[in-house]
Coordinates of C-alpha atoms in Angstrom, one line a residue:
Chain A
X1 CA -6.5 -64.7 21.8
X2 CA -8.1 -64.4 18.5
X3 CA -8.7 -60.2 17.1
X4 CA -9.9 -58.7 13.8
X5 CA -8.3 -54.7 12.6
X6 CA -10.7 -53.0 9.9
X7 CA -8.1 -50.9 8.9
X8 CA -10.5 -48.2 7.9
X9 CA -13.3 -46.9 9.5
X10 CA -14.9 -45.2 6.7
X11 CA -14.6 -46.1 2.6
X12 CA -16.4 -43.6 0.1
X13 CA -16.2 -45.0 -3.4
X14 CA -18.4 -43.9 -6.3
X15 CA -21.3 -46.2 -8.0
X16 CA -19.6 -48.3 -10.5
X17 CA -15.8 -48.3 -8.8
X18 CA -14.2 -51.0 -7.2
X19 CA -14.5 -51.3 -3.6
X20 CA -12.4 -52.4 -1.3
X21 CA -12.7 -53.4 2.3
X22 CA -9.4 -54.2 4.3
X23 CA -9.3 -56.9 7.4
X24 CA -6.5 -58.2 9.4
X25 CA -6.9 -60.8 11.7
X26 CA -5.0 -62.3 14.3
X27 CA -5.4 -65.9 15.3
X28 CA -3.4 -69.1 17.0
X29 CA -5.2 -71.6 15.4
X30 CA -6.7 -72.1 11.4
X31 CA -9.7 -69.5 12.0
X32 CA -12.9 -68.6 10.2
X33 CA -13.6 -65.8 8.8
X34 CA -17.0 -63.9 8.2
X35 CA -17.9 -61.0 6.6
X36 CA -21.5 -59.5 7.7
X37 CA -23.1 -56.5 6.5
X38 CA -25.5 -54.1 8.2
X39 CA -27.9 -51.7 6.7
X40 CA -29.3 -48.7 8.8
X41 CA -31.6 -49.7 11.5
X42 CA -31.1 -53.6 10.6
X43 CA -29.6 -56.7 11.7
X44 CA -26.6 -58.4 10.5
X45 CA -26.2 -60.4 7.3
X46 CA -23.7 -63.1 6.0
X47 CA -22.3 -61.8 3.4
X48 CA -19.7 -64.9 2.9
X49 CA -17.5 -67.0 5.2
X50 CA -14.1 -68.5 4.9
X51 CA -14.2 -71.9 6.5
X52 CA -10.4 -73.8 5.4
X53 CA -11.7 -74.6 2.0
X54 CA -11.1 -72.4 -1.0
X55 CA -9.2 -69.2 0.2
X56 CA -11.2 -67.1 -2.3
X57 CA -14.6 -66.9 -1.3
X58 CA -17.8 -65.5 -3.1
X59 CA -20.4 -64.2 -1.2
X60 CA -24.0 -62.8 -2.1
X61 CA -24.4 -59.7 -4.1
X62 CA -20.9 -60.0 -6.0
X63 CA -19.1 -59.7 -2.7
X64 CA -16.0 -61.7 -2.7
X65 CA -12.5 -61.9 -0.2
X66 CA -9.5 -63.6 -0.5
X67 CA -8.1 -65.2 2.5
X68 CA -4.1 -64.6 2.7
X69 CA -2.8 -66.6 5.6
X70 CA 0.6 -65.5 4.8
X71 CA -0.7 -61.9 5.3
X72 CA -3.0 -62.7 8.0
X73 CA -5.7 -60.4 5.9
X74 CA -9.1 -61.0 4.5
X75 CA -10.3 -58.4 2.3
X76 CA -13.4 -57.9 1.3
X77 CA -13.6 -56.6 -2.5
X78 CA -16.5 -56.1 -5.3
X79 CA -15.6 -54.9 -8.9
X80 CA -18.2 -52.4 -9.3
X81 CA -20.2 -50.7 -6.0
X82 CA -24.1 -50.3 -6.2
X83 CA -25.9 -47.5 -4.1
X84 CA -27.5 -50.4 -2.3
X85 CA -24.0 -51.5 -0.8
X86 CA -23.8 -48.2 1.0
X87 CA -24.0 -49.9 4.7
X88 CA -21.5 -51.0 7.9
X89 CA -19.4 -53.8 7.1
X90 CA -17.7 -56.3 9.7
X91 CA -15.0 -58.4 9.4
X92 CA -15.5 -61.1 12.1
X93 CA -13.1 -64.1 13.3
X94 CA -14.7 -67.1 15.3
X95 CA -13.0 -68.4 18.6
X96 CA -12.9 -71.7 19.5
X97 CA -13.0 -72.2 23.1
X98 CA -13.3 -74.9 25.4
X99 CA -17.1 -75.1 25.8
X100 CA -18.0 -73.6 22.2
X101 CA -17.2 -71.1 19.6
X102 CA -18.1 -67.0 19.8
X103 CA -17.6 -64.3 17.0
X104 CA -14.7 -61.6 17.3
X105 CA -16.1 -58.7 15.5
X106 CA -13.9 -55.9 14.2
X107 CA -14.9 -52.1 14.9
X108 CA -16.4 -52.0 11.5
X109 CA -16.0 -49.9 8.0
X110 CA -18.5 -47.9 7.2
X111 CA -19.3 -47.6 3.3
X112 CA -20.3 -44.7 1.4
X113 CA -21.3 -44.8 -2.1
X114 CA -22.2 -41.6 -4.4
X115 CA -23.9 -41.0 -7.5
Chain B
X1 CA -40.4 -67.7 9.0
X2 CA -37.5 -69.6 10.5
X3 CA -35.3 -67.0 12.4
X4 CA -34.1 -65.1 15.4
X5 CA -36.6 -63.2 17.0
X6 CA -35.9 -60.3 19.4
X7 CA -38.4 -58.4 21.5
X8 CA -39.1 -55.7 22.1
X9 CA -37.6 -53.6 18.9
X10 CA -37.3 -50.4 21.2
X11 CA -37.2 -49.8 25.4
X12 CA -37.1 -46.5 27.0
X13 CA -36.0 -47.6 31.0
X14 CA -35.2 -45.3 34.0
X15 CA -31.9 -46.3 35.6
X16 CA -32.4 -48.7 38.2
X17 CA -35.1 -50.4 36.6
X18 CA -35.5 -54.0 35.3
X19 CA -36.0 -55.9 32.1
X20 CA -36.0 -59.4 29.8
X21 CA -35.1 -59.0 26.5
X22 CA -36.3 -62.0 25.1
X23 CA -35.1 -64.4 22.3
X24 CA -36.4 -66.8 20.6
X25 CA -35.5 -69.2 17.8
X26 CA -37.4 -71.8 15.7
X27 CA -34.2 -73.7 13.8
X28 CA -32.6 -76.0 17.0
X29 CA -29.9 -74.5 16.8
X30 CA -27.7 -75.6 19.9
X31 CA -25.7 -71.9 20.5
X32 CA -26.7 -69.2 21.3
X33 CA -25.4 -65.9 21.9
X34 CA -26.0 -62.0 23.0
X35 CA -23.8 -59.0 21.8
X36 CA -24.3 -55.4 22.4
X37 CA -23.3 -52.9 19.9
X38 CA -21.8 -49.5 20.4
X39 CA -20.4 -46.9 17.8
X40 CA -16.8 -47.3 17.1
X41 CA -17.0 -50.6 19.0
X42 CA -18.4 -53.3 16.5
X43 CA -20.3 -55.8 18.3
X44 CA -19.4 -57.6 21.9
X45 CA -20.1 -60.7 23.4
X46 CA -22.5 -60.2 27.0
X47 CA -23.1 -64.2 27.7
X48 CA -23.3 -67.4 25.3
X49 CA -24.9 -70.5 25.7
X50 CA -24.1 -73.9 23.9
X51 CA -27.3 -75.9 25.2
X52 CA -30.4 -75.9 27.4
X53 CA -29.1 -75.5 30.9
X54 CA -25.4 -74.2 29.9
X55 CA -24.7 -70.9 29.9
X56 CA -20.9 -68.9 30.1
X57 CA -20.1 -65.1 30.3
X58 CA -19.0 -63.4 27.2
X59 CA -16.4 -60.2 27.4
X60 CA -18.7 -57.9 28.9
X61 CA -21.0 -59.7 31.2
X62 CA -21.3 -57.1 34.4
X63 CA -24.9 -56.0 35.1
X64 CA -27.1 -58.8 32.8
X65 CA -28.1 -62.1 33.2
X66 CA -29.1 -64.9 31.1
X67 CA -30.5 -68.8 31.6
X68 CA -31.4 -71.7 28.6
X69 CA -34.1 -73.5 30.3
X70 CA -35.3 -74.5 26.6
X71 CA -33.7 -75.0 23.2
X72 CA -35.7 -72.0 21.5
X73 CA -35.3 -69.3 24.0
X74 CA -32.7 -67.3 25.8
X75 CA -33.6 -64.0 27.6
X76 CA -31.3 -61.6 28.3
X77 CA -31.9 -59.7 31.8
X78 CA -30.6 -56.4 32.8
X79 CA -30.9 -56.5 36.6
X80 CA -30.3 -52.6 37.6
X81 CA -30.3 -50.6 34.6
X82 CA -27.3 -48.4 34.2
X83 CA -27.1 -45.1 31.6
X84 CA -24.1 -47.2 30.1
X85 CA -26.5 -49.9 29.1
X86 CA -28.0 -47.9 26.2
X87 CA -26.7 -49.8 23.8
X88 CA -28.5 -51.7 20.8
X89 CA -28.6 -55.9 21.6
X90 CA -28.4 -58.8 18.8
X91 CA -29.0 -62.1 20.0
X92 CA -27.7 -64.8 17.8
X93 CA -27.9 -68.5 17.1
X94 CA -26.1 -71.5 15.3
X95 CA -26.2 -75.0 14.2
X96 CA -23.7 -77.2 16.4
X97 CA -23.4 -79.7 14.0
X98 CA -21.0 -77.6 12.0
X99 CA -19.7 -73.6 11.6
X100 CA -22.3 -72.1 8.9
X101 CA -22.5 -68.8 10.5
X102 CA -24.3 -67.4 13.0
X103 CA -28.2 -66.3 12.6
X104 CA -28.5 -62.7 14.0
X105 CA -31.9 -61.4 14.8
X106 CA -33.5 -57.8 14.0
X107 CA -32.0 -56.1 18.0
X108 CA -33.6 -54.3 20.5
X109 CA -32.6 -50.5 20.6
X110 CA -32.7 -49.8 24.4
X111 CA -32.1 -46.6 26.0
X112 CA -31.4 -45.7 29.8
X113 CA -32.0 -42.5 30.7

């Protein structure tokens, strides 16, 4: 069976530092990877998917992650963190199964960013 | 606009009582899927469905029920609610023609007192 470990449940960066976002993943088969985002009292947003192609992925508001098979990880990472980004993030692996595919979500990391 | 939509947004229920949450979608999109979400717990699969009449249970299936009679909708009953059915409830949708990520819509905040 397919799993996703945030490794941390809570990041506080400053407005302007790097952020990172750790993921591990577990998975028998080549998996895809998400990354969604979710502001206070919203839904969820793609934020940028690994799908076998390039392992370094961009995604939408200067969100990128590398994906590291030999690691089994898929960090999330953005050079310089806006107030905006403060939000819960989730890493998310897809499952193939017989009759379709369903998402594997991680427990989530919650980001902070201060002024 | 093309999307998920999920109502109601809120729903205050006595234990015991019943409910549809309903979703609809306006893309064609062949799957589609309810989680529940609960802190600490990211988001977990309740039932799926990959077409109009086909349905499957998800991890955490006990107490709701669901049915695809159409493309565009698939409601989610609660059939007894329980207190441990507060929870908030994202109903999601993709393409089957290839894996561009699921749709998620806005989720209904329900509480069970």
């Amino acid at each position: 069976a397919q799993s996703v470990t945030q490794l941390d449940s809570h990041v506080s960066v400053s407005e302007g530092t790097p952020v990172l976002l750790r993921c591990n993943y577990s998975s028998s088969y080549s998996p895809s990877l998400f990354w969604y985002v979710q502001h206070p009292n919203k839904g969820l947003q793609l934020l940028l998917k690994y799908t076998s192609a390039a392992t370094l992925v961009k995604g939408i508001n200067g969100f990128e992650a590398e994906f590291k098979k030999s690691e089994t990880s898929f960090h999330l990472t953005k050079p310089s963190a806006h107030m905006s980004d403060a939000a819960e993030y989730f890493c998310v692996v897809s499952e193939a199964n017989q009759a379709g595919t369903a998402l594997i979500f991680g427990k989530g990391t919650t980001l902070s960013v201060s002024s | 606009n093309a999307g998920v939509t999920q109502t109601p947004k809120f729903q205050v229920l006595k234990t015991g009582q019943s409910m549809t949450l309903q979703c609809a979608q306006d893309m064609n999109h062949e799957y589609m899927s309810w989680y529940r979400q609960d802190p600490g717990m990211g988001l977990r699969l309740i039932h799926y469905s990959v077409g109009a009449g086909i349905t499957d249970q998800g991890e955490v299936p006990n107490g709701y029920n669901v049915s695809r009679s159409t493309t565009e909708d698939f409601p989610l009953r609660l059939l007894s609610a329980a207190p441990s059915q507060t929870s908030v409830y994202f109903c999601a949708s993709r393409s089957g023609s290839g894996y561009y990520g699921y749709t998620f819509g806005s989720g209904t905040r329900l509480t069970v007192v």
